[in-house]
DNA sequence: AAATGACCAAATTACTCATTTAGTCAATTA
DNA sequence: TAATTGACTAAATGAGTAATTTGGTCATTT
């Protein structure tokens, strides 16, 4: 069997998107890195966006896998959510592609990137929502709106991991878990 | 006593900033609206940014006043925080100047505007922090890091009021209060 | 049948130059 | 004489445009 051209293209595109972002990656460049004629790309992908989408879909799967691996059925719900969310958000910090896209979204607002980031957020929210519904069923947590709860959990995590360190010393993983427990699971009240 | 030129300038600038934003407001325009020579502006303000700063300082005072008025010493801490924060964020939605600046910050990233928005956020966080410290002292809430707590409360509110409605039906004021109570004050846990 | 790269219309960029702007200061006013 | 003014300047901006680059196609090659 000859070399898998589709795979070469995907790898080349991933490398280039990671290095230069979506907008600054040209199809000529991808073709050159993949050692492939430009036309070949278009036999596998309708256009640049579809190539991008396929890469992001893989990324989402990878994230889900990482989150699942970080969990453990013996853990309490809140430990599970903490580890899963932390894993997902760590992903953003560690993987070149997500870093670059995150930056491109904020700094240039490239439409294709914005779209994909929404898809990514939806995937995380959907994943969280499932876990929350399961936890309610098992009686691990109180009745609550799973959609809003997933949303609040994600926002809280993003705030603690990304927003907080824009102006303060970064919080340790343990501190974040503790804060998450204190606010979402225990509550601040004295009553 | 002759007309208060400084006040005229402040009023003219406020009007123009509200209508056109910081960048699109020219000093000539402010002078014309204020019926004042351009040079006069520079006898009261070192430059355009200082004029802007003075206006924002007033805005912050106004916000504080609005928040204080919305509170009532007979209310529980969480009702107080809810009403105060809600008032402050409503401010953003209702007042021309804040709407325009919020927009200018996101769409154009005008440096002077970015700076001032940080100042505004800091003012809100400082205000919240004070209330939290007082509540801890009075034993109304558990011990906690007032800085982080203020940060979390603000982020949660912004998420519920601004971010949520980007993709969903807006939440009612009462729903927001309920969610705030459920998550921050009561906690989700069953244990 | 699969792969290619020259080709094209459309988009983007680099550049220029006329206009606008923040801030100054000599002249004017009260 | 102290406050006010607006013509003035250097710097910044942005409209207009020419030149380049890009995504995508398709006739040709392998």
Tab-separated table of C-alpha atoms (C1' of nucleotides) in Angstrom:
chain	number	residue	atom	x	y	z
A	1	UNK	CA	0.000	0.000	0.000
A	2	UNK	CA	1.235	3.487	-0.862
A	3	UNK	CA	1.565	6.257	1.716
A	4	UNK	CA	-1.694	7.469	3.231
A	5	UNK	CA	-1.986	10.895	1.619
A	6	UNK	CA	-5.010	11.908	3.646
A	7	UNK	CA	-3.136	11.282	6.865
A	8	UNK	CA	-0.124	13.205	5.597
A	9	UNK	CA	-2.367	16.153	4.815
A	10	UNK	CA	-3.995	16.062	8.216
A	11	UNK	CA	-0.630	15.936	9.947
A	12	UNK	CA	0.762	18.735	7.838
A	13	UNK	CA	-2.280	20.906	8.417
A	14	UNK	CA	-2.251	20.230	12.142
A	15	UNK	CA	1.390	21.236	12.305
A	16	UNK	CA	0.805	24.416	10.332
A	17	UNK	CA	-2.369	25.415	12.205
A	18	UNK	CA	-0.487	24.885	15.461
A	19	UNK	CA	2.450	26.948	14.302
A	20	UNK	CA	0.755	29.786	12.450
A	21	UNK	CA	-2.965	29.569	13.176
A	22	UNK	CA	-5.830	29.033	10.781
A	23	UNK	CA	-5.719	32.244	8.836
A	24	UNK	CA	-1.970	32.315	8.355
A	25	UNK	CA	-1.886	28.747	7.092
A	26	UNK	CA	-2.071	28.553	3.313
A	27	UNK	CA	-3.170	25.540	1.349
A	28	UNK	CA	0.064	25.744	-0.651
A	29	UNK	CA	1.972	25.474	2.598
A	30	UNK	CA	-0.025	22.465	3.758
A	31	UNK	CA	0.540	20.802	0.391
A	32	UNK	CA	4.258	21.488	0.580
A	33	UNK	CA	4.625	20.202	4.150
A	34	UNK	CA	2.592	17.111	3.246
A	35	UNK	CA	4.640	16.565	0.094
A	36	UNK	CA	1.499	16.475	-1.918
A	37	UNK	CA	0.036	18.424	-4.802
A	38	UNK	CA	-2.411	21.096	-3.710
A	39	UNK	CA	-5.191	19.516	-5.751
A	40	UNK	CA	-4.855	16.313	-3.762
A	41	UNK	CA	-6.035	18.080	-0.635
A	42	UNK	CA	-9.286	18.844	-2.417
A	43	UNK	CA	-9.938	15.197	-3.209
A	44	UNK	CA	-10.152	14.517	0.536
A	45	UNK	CA	-11.579	17.799	1.843
A	46	UNK	CA	-14.153	20.078	0.294
A	47	UNK	CA	-12.272	23.160	1.422
A	48	UNK	CA	-9.966	24.631	4.042
A	49	UNK	CA	-12.695	24.789	6.672
A	50	UNK	CA	-13.605	21.156	6.301
A	51	UNK	CA	-9.989	20.151	6.745
A	52	UNK	CA	-9.941	22.318	9.861
A	53	UNK	CA	-13.174	20.775	11.128
A	54	UNK	CA	-11.848	17.263	10.786
A	55	UNK	CA	-8.779	18.172	12.816
A	56	UNK	CA	-10.918	19.774	15.510
A	57	UNK	CA	-13.188	16.748	15.673
A	58	UNK	CA	-10.173	14.569	16.394
A	59	UNK	CA	-9.079	17.062	19.009
A	60	UNK	CA	-12.460	16.855	20.706
A	61	UNK	CA	-12.244	13.056	20.776
A	62	UNK	CA	-8.783	13.271	22.247
A	63	UNK	CA	-10.030	15.628	24.926
A	64	UNK	CA	-12.884	13.326	25.820
A	65	UNK	CA	-10.490	10.420	26.055
A	66	UNK	CA	-8.138	12.406	28.289
A	67	UNK	CA	-11.023	13.434	30.530
A	68	UNK	CA	-12.359	9.883	30.762
A	69	UNK	CA	-8.941	8.563	31.630
A	70	UNK	CA	-8.548	11.114	34.403
A	71	UNK	CA	-11.758	9.887	35.980
A	72	UNK	CA	-12.209	6.767	37.977
A	73	UNK	CA	-15.531	5.276	38.961
A	74	UNK	CA	-14.414	5.025	42.567
A	75	UNK	CA	-14.142	8.797	42.819
A	76	UNK	CA	-16.845	11.076	44.197
A	77	UNK	CA	-18.767	13.136	41.658
A	78	UNK	CA	-17.007	16.308	42.531
A	79	UNK	CA	-13.574	14.697	42.269
A	80	UNK	CA	-14.589	13.309	38.908
A	81	UNK	CA	-15.777	16.653	37.612
A	82	UNK	CA	-12.723	18.390	38.933
A	83	UNK	CA	-10.282	15.953	37.374
A	84	UNK	CA	-12.159	15.808	34.095
A	85	UNK	CA	-12.522	19.549	33.718
A	86	UNK	CA	-9.002	20.184	34.833
A	87	UNK	CA	-7.730	17.717	32.279
A	88	UNK	CA	-9.702	19.385	29.515
A	89	UNK	CA	-8.538	22.849	30.419
A	90	UNK	CA	-4.949	21.681	30.864
A	91	UNK	CA	-5.248	20.436	27.336
A	92	UNK	CA	-5.782	23.985	26.204
A	93	UNK	CA	-2.661	25.106	28.007
A	94	UNK	CA	-0.423	22.321	26.804
A	95	UNK	CA	-1.305	21.661	23.207
A	96	UNK	CA	0.118	24.012	20.659
A	97	UNK	CA	-2.954	23.871	18.460
A	98	UNK	CA	-5.414	24.869	21.173
A	99	UNK	CA	-3.128	27.616	22.415
A	100	UNK	CA	-2.808	29.068	18.947
A	101	UNK	CA	-6.530	28.877	18.248
A	102	UNK	CA	-7.462	30.363	21.590
A	103	UNK	CA	-5.172	33.257	20.794
A	104	UNK	CA	-6.430	33.635	17.241
A	105	UNK	CA	-10.022	33.698	18.448
A	106	UNK	CA	-9.365	36.539	20.865
A	107	UNK	CA	-6.874	38.574	18.887
A	108	UNK	CA	-8.150	38.321	15.346
A	109	UNK	CA	-11.637	36.901	15.693
A	110	UNK	CA	-11.177	34.742	12.588
A	111	UNK	CA	-14.744	33.565	11.839
A	112	UNK	CA	-13.842	29.929	11.118
A	113	UNK	CA	-11.948	29.792	14.404
A	114	UNK	CA	-14.782	31.382	16.365
A	115	UNK	CA	-17.158	28.797	14.961
A	116	UNK	CA	-14.915	25.932	15.903
A	117	UNK	CA	-14.394	27.244	19.418
A	118	UNK	CA	-18.143	27.275	19.927
A	119	UNK	CA	-18.223	23.664	18.768
A	120	UNK	CA	-15.478	22.851	21.236
A	121	UNK	CA	-17.291	24.549	24.094
A	122	UNK	CA	-20.496	22.753	23.172
A	123	UNK	CA	-18.670	19.437	23.255
A	124	UNK	CA	-17.362	20.158	26.740
A	125	UNK	CA	-20.768	21.353	27.940
A	126	UNK	CA	-22.491	18.297	26.482
A	127	UNK	CA	-19.965	15.992	28.090
A	128	UNK	CA	-20.367	17.700	31.464
A	129	UNK	CA	-24.147	17.666	31.183
A	130	UNK	CA	-24.158	13.897	30.761
A	131	UNK	CA	-22.035	13.438	33.850
A	132	UNK	CA	-24.323	15.733	35.806
A	133	UNK	CA	-27.480	13.913	34.741
A	134	UNK	CA	-25.907	10.610	35.741
A	135	UNK	CA	-24.933	12.050	39.112
A	136	UNK	CA	-28.473	13.294	39.753
A	137	UNK	CA	-29.879	9.875	38.848
A	138	UNK	CA	-27.499	8.192	41.233
A	139	UNK	CA	-28.469	10.657	43.937
A	140	UNK	CA	-24.919	11.948	44.213
A	141	UNK	CA	-26.029	15.558	43.887
A	142	UNK	CA	-29.229	17.520	44.287
A	143	UNK	CA	-31.755	18.064	41.539
A	144	UNK	CA	-30.627	20.922	39.333
A	145	UNK	CA	-30.794	22.155	35.778
A	146	UNK	CA	-28.005	20.147	34.108
A	147	UNK	CA	-27.494	22.686	31.349
A	148	UNK	CA	-27.091	25.651	33.630
A	149	UNK	CA	-25.011	23.613	36.037
A	150	UNK	CA	-22.613	22.490	33.330
A	151	UNK	CA	-22.373	26.070	32.154
A	152	UNK	CA	-21.614	27.377	35.632
A	153	UNK	CA	-19.029	24.693	36.290
A	154	UNK	CA	-17.193	25.405	33.066
A	155	UNK	CA	-17.292	29.157	33.560
A	156	UNK	CA	-16.050	28.797	37.114
A	157	UNK	CA	-13.155	26.640	35.986
A	158	UNK	CA	-12.206	28.894	33.133
A	159	UNK	CA	-12.355	31.846	35.485
A	160	UNK	CA	-10.130	30.124	38.048
A	161	UNK	CA	-7.625	28.748	35.563
A	162	UNK	CA	-7.418	31.395	32.853
A	163	UNK	CA	-8.917	34.640	34.050
A	164	UNK	CA	-7.537	34.633	37.568
A	165	UNK	CA	-3.951	34.375	36.500
A	166	UNK	CA	-4.221	37.326	34.171
A	167	UNK	CA	-3.957	39.556	37.225
A	168	UNK	CA	-2.885	37.286	40.111
A	169	UNK	CA	-0.565	34.459	41.054
A	170	UNK	CA	-1.830	31.266	39.389
A	171	UNK	CA	-3.822	28.968	41.646
A	172	UNK	CA	-2.511	25.489	42.379
A	173	UNK	CA	-4.480	22.523	41.106
A	174	UNK	CA	-5.332	21.614	44.708
A	175	UNK	CA	-6.499	25.122	45.489
A	176	UNK	CA	-8.783	25.078	42.502
A	177	UNK	CA	-10.258	21.752	43.592
A	178	UNK	CA	-10.759	23.141	47.071
A	179	UNK	CA	-12.430	26.296	45.820
A	180	UNK	CA	-14.638	24.275	43.528
A	181	UNK	CA	-15.689	22.118	46.446
A	182	UNK	CA	-16.171	25.070	48.743
A	183	UNK	CA	-18.382	27.019	46.387
A	184	UNK	CA	-20.254	24.555	44.249
A	185	UNK	CA	-20.475	21.603	46.582
A	186	UNK	CA	-20.526	22.981	50.095
A	187	UNK	CA	-21.716	26.536	49.702
A	188	UNK	CA	-20.598	29.526	51.679
A	189	UNK	CA	-23.617	29.870	53.912
A	190	UNK	CA	-23.600	29.415	57.664
A	191	UNK	CA	-27.275	28.521	57.890
B	1	UNK	CA	-19.805	83.837	38.816
B	2	UNK	CA	-19.246	82.927	35.197
B	3	UNK	CA	-20.293	79.577	33.770
B	4	UNK	CA	-18.356	76.584	35.087
B	5	UNK	CA	-16.241	75.751	32.056
B	6	UNK	CA	-14.811	72.595	33.589
B	7	UNK	CA	-18.290	71.211	34.134
B	8	UNK	CA	-19.301	72.114	30.600
B	9	UNK	CA	-16.296	70.240	29.267
B	10	UNK	CA	-17.044	67.166	31.365
B	11	UNK	CA	-20.644	67.133	30.217
B	12	UNK	CA	-19.702	67.588	26.581
B	13	UNK	CA	-17.082	64.852	26.725
B	14	UNK	CA	-19.445	62.461	28.485
B	15	UNK	CA	-22.035	63.048	25.814
B	16	UNK	CA	-19.550	62.515	23.014
B	17	UNK	CA	-17.905	59.447	24.568
B	18	UNK	CA	-21.361	57.953	25.047
B	19	UNK	CA	-22.349	58.665	21.473
B	20	UNK	CA	-19.153	57.856	19.605
B	21	UNK	CA	-16.790	56.137	22.016
B	22	UNK	CA	-13.363	57.281	23.178
B	23	UNK	CA	-11.397	56.954	19.984
B	24	UNK	CA	-13.964	58.559	17.734
B	25	UNK	CA	-14.357	61.557	20.029
B	26	UNK	CA	-12.129	64.458	19.033
B	27	UNK	CA	-11.038	67.243	21.293
B	28	UNK	CA	-12.308	69.735	18.724
B	29	UNK	CA	-15.708	68.130	18.994
B	30	UNK	CA	-15.695	68.273	22.776
B	31	UNK	CA	-14.661	71.937	22.637
B	32	UNK	CA	-17.423	72.714	20.166
B	33	UNK	CA	-20.125	70.903	22.170
B	34	UNK	CA	-18.932	72.600	25.344
B	35	UNK	CA	-18.839	75.992	23.604
B	36	UNK	CA	-15.300	76.465	24.702
B	37	UNK	CA	-11.964	76.986	23.016
B	38	UNK	CA	-9.964	73.809	22.637
B	39	UNK	CA	-7.100	75.258	24.646
B	40	UNK	CA	-9.408	75.708	27.626
B	41	UNK	CA	-9.770	71.953	27.928
B	42	UNK	CA	-6.037	71.720	28.473
B	43	UNK	CA	-6.129	74.160	31.377
B	44	UNK	CA	-8.310	71.677	33.266
B	45	UNK	CA	-7.038	68.332	31.939
B	46	UNK	CA	-3.518	67.329	31.027
B	47	UNK	CA	-4.733	65.344	28.026
B	48	UNK	CA	-7.590	63.371	26.528
B	49	UNK	CA	-6.972	60.367	28.769
B	50	UNK	CA	-7.096	62.407	31.941
B	51	UNK	CA	-10.418	63.887	30.910
B	52	UNK	CA	-11.625	60.340	30.252
B	53	UNK	CA	-10.337	59.150	33.621
B	54	UNK	CA	-12.167	61.850	35.508
B	55	UNK	CA	-15.419	60.872	33.814
B	56	UNK	CA	-14.879	57.209	34.636
B	57	UNK	CA	-14.151	58.023	38.255
B	58	UNK	CA	-17.527	59.719	38.487
B	59	UNK	CA	-19.096	56.709	36.839
B	60	UNK	CA	-17.573	54.411	39.437
B	61	UNK	CA	-18.932	56.589	42.230
B	62	UNK	CA	-22.358	56.498	40.620
B	63	UNK	CA	-22.214	52.733	40.417
B	64	UNK	CA	-21.260	52.435	44.048
B	65	UNK	CA	-24.122	54.683	44.998
B	66	UNK	CA	-26.562	52.638	42.920
B	67	UNK	CA	-25.312	49.416	44.513
B	68	UNK	CA	-25.548	50.849	48.029
B	69	UNK	CA	-29.064	52.064	47.415
B	70	UNK	CA	-30.132	48.633	46.181
B	71	UNK	CA	-28.978	47.107	49.445
B	72	UNK	CA	-30.747	47.262	52.727
B	73	UNK	CA	-29.237	46.365	56.042
B	74	UNK	CA	-32.202	44.146	56.857
B	75	UNK	CA	-31.363	41.842	53.948
B	76	UNK	CA	-29.365	38.645	54.232
B	77	UNK	CA	-25.814	38.769	52.896
B	78	UNK	CA	-26.646	36.834	49.808
B	79	UNK	CA	-29.626	39.042	48.995
B	80	UNK	CA	-27.401	42.074	49.488
B	81	UNK	CA	-24.720	40.760	47.184
B	82	UNK	CA	-27.255	39.699	44.623
B	83	UNK	CA	-28.996	43.050	44.535
B	84	UNK	CA	-25.766	45.021	44.582
B	85	UNK	CA	-24.112	43.038	41.819
B	86	UNK	CA	-27.253	42.945	39.771
B	87	UNK	CA	-27.528	46.707	40.046
B	88	UNK	CA	-23.952	47.210	38.942
B	89	UNK	CA	-24.295	44.927	35.964
B	90	UNK	CA	-27.655	46.437	35.023
B	91	UNK	CA	-25.784	49.720	34.955
B	92	UNK	CA	-23.633	48.363	32.149
B	93	UNK	CA	-26.707	47.409	30.187
B	94	UNK	CA	-28.606	50.643	30.688
B	95	UNK	CA	-26.140	53.482	30.528
B	96	UNK	CA	-25.054	54.687	27.117
B	97	UNK	CA	-21.484	55.352	28.158
B	98	UNK	CA	-20.843	51.906	29.601
B	99	UNK	CA	-22.498	50.212	26.654
B	100	UNK	CA	-20.356	52.147	24.221
B	101	UNK	CA	-17.147	51.496	26.159
B	102	UNK	CA	-17.878	47.825	26.607
B	103	UNK	CA	-18.348	47.579	22.865
B	104	UNK	CA	-15.242	49.624	22.087
B	105	UNK	CA	-13.173	47.423	24.385
B	106	UNK	CA	-14.236	44.236	22.639
B	107	UNK	CA	-14.412	45.429	19.049
B	108	UNK	CA	-11.477	47.775	18.766
B	109	UNK	CA	-9.418	47.112	21.875
B	110	UNK	CA	-8.636	50.821	22.275
B	111	UNK	CA	-5.817	50.826	24.859
B	112	UNK	CA	-7.143	53.727	26.931
B	113	UNK	CA	-10.520	52.008	27.098
B	114	UNK	CA	-9.020	48.664	28.084
B	115	UNK	CA	-7.142	50.382	30.888
B	116	UNK	CA	-10.239	52.054	32.188
B	117	UNK	CA	-12.257	48.831	32.084
B	118	UNK	CA	-9.674	47.174	34.312
B	119	UNK	CA	-10.024	50.078	36.711
B	120	UNK	CA	-13.775	49.586	36.652
B	121	UNK	CA	-13.497	45.872	37.356
B	122	UNK	CA	-11.066	46.551	40.167
B	123	UNK	CA	-13.508	48.999	41.703
B	124	UNK	CA	-16.272	46.384	41.629
B	125	UNK	CA	-13.990	43.702	43.054
B	126	UNK	CA	-12.768	46.020	45.812
B	127	UNK	CA	-16.320	46.941	46.712
B	128	UNK	CA	-17.386	43.296	46.824
B	129	UNK	CA	-14.338	42.334	48.849
B	130	UNK	CA	-15.253	44.854	51.546
B	131	UNK	CA	-18.763	43.469	51.803
B	132	UNK	CA	-17.393	39.940	52.043
B	133	UNK	CA	-14.944	40.816	54.803
B	134	UNK	CA	-17.727	42.490	56.744
B	135	UNK	CA	-19.927	39.401	56.304
B	136	UNK	CA	-17.189	37.099	57.577
B	137	UNK	CA	-16.670	39.330	60.609
B	138	UNK	CA	-20.367	39.266	61.381
B	139	UNK	CA	-20.368	35.488	61.013
B	140	UNK	CA	-22.842	35.646	58.163
B	141	UNK	CA	-20.672	33.449	55.960
B	142	UNK	CA	-17.834	30.999	56.410
B	143	UNK	CA	-14.174	31.945	56.443
B	144	UNK	CA	-12.914	32.294	52.876
B	145	UNK	CA	-10.424	34.212	50.814
B	146	UNK	CA	-12.256	37.500	50.194
B	147	UNK	CA	-10.328	38.282	47.034
B	148	UNK	CA	-11.008	34.953	45.372
B	149	UNK	CA	-14.580	34.972	46.578
B	150	UNK	CA	-15.249	38.426	45.153
B	151	UNK	CA	-13.679	37.297	41.903
B	152	UNK	CA	-15.821	34.166	41.729
B	153	UNK	CA	-19.001	36.047	42.531
B	154	UNK	CA	-18.383	38.632	39.839
B	155	UNK	CA	-17.430	36.038	37.239
B	156	UNK	CA	-20.500	33.971	38.079
B	157	UNK	CA	-22.758	36.968	37.685
B	158	UNK	CA	-21.202	38.103	34.458
B	159	UNK	CA	-21.497	34.553	33.153
B	160	UNK	CA	-25.169	34.323	34.132
B	161	UNK	CA	-26.143	37.769	32.903
B	162	UNK	CA	-23.981	38.315	29.824
B	163	UNK	CA	-22.516	35.029	28.658
B	164	UNK	CA	-25.521	32.803	29.158
B	165	UNK	CA	-27.786	34.855	26.971
B	166	UNK	CA	-25.356	34.793	24.079
B	167	UNK	CA	-26.558	31.275	23.362
B	168	UNK	CA	-29.708	30.753	25.463
B	169	UNK	CA	-32.874	32.441	26.636
B	170	UNK	CA	-31.972	35.180	29.141
B	171	UNK	CA	-32.393	34.233	32.779
B	172	UNK	CA	-34.864	36.135	34.922
B	173	UNK	CA	-33.534	38.216	37.783
B	174	UNK	CA	-35.188	35.805	40.222
B	175	UNK	CA	-33.650	32.786	38.522
B	176	UNK	CA	-30.230	34.340	38.783
B	177	UNK	CA	-30.737	34.992	42.480
B	178	UNK	CA	-31.885	31.414	42.940
B	179	UNK	CA	-28.932	29.978	41.066
B	180	UNK	CA	-26.569	32.187	43.006
B	181	UNK	CA	-28.056	30.924	46.241
B	182	UNK	CA	-28.073	27.318	45.102
B	183	UNK	CA	-24.456	27.246	44.011
B	184	UNK	CA	-22.558	29.690	46.148
B	185	UNK	CA	-24.619	29.588	49.320
B	186	UNK	CA	-26.153	26.175	49.556
B	187	UNK	CA	-23.907	23.990	47.450
B	188	UNK	CA	-24.930	21.103	45.268
B	189	UNK	CA	-23.760	18.284	47.459
B	190	UNK	CA	-26.013	15.725	49.110
B	191	UNK	CA	-23.595	14.896	51.868
C	1	DA	C1'	-8.056	6.336	-11.578
C	2	DA	C1'	-5.265	9.200	-8.759
C	3	DA	C1'	-2.345	12.951	-8.408
C	4	DT	C1'	-0.646	17.247	-9.855
C	5	DG	C1'	0.416	22.239	-10.316
C	6	DA	C1'	-0.555	26.107	-13.659
C	7	DC	C1'	-4.158	29.045	-13.648
C	8	DC	C1'	-7.912	32.471	-12.219
C	9	DA	C1'	-11.041	35.342	-9.648
C	10	DA	C1'	-11.318	37.138	-5.258
C	11	DA	C1'	-9.266	38.528	-1.150
C	12	DT	C1'	-5.509	40.498	1.230
C	13	DT	C1'	-1.628	43.283	1.795
C	14	DA	C1'	1.751	47.024	1.230
C	15	DC	C1'	2.182	51.492	0.213
C	16	DT	C1'	1.207	56.377	-0.513
C	17	DC	C1'	-0.348	60.609	0.342
C	18	DA	C1'	-4.121	63.724	1.733
C	19	DT	C1'	-6.627	64.494	5.807
C	20	DT	C1'	-7.307	64.598	10.643
C	21	DT	C1'	-5.902	64.899	15.360
C	22	DA	C1'	-3.828	65.854	20.021
C	23	DG	C1'	-1.599	69.144	22.040
C	24	DT	C1'	0.954	74.045	22.062
C	25	DC	C1'	1.427	78.832	22.423
C	26	DA	C1'	1.305	83.663	20.824
C	27	DA	C1'	-2.434	86.716	20.457
C	28	DT	C1'	-6.738	88.337	22.374
C	29	DT	C1'	-10.147	89.344	25.692
C	30	DA	C1'	-12.274	90.715	29.893
D	1	DT	C1'	-2.944	90.361	34.478
D	2	DA	C1'	-5.113	86.139	34.351
D	3	DA	C1'	-8.091	83.440	31.633
D	4	DT	C1'	-9.429	82.061	27.143
D	5	DT	C1'	-8.877	81.228	22.494
D	6	DG	C1'	-8.052	79.064	17.875
D	7	DA	C1'	-4.411	78.997	14.274
D	8	DC	C1'	-0.611	76.111	14.021
D	9	DT	C1'	2.495	71.745	13.901
D	10	DA	C1'	4.189	67.203	14.153
D	11	DA	C1'	2.386	62.856	14.345
D	12	DA	C1'	-1.185	59.612	13.482
D	13	DT	C1'	-4.717	57.947	10.613
D	14	DG	C1'	-7.088	56.090	6.848
D	15	DA	C1'	-8.857	56.213	2.016
D	16	DG	C1'	-7.451	54.709	-2.318
D	17	DT	C1'	-4.908	51.710	-5.138
D	18	DA	C1'	-1.516	48.776	-7.105
D	19	DA	C1'	0.707	44.481	-6.334
D	20	DT	C1'	0.717	40.189	-4.247
D	21	DT	C1'	-1.251	36.187	-2.318
D	22	DT	C1'	-4.769	32.805	-1.693
D	23	DG	C1'	-8.476	29.279	-2.027
D	24	DG	C1'	-10.164	26.511	-5.168
D	25	DT	C1'	-10.548	24.401	-10.198
D	26	DC	C1'	-9.461	21.535	-13.912
D	27	DA	C1'	-6.798	20.078	-18.032
D	28	DT	C1'	-2.794	17.354	-18.101
D	29	DT	C1'	0.347	13.838	-16.410
D	30	DT	C1'	1.522	9.628	-14.060
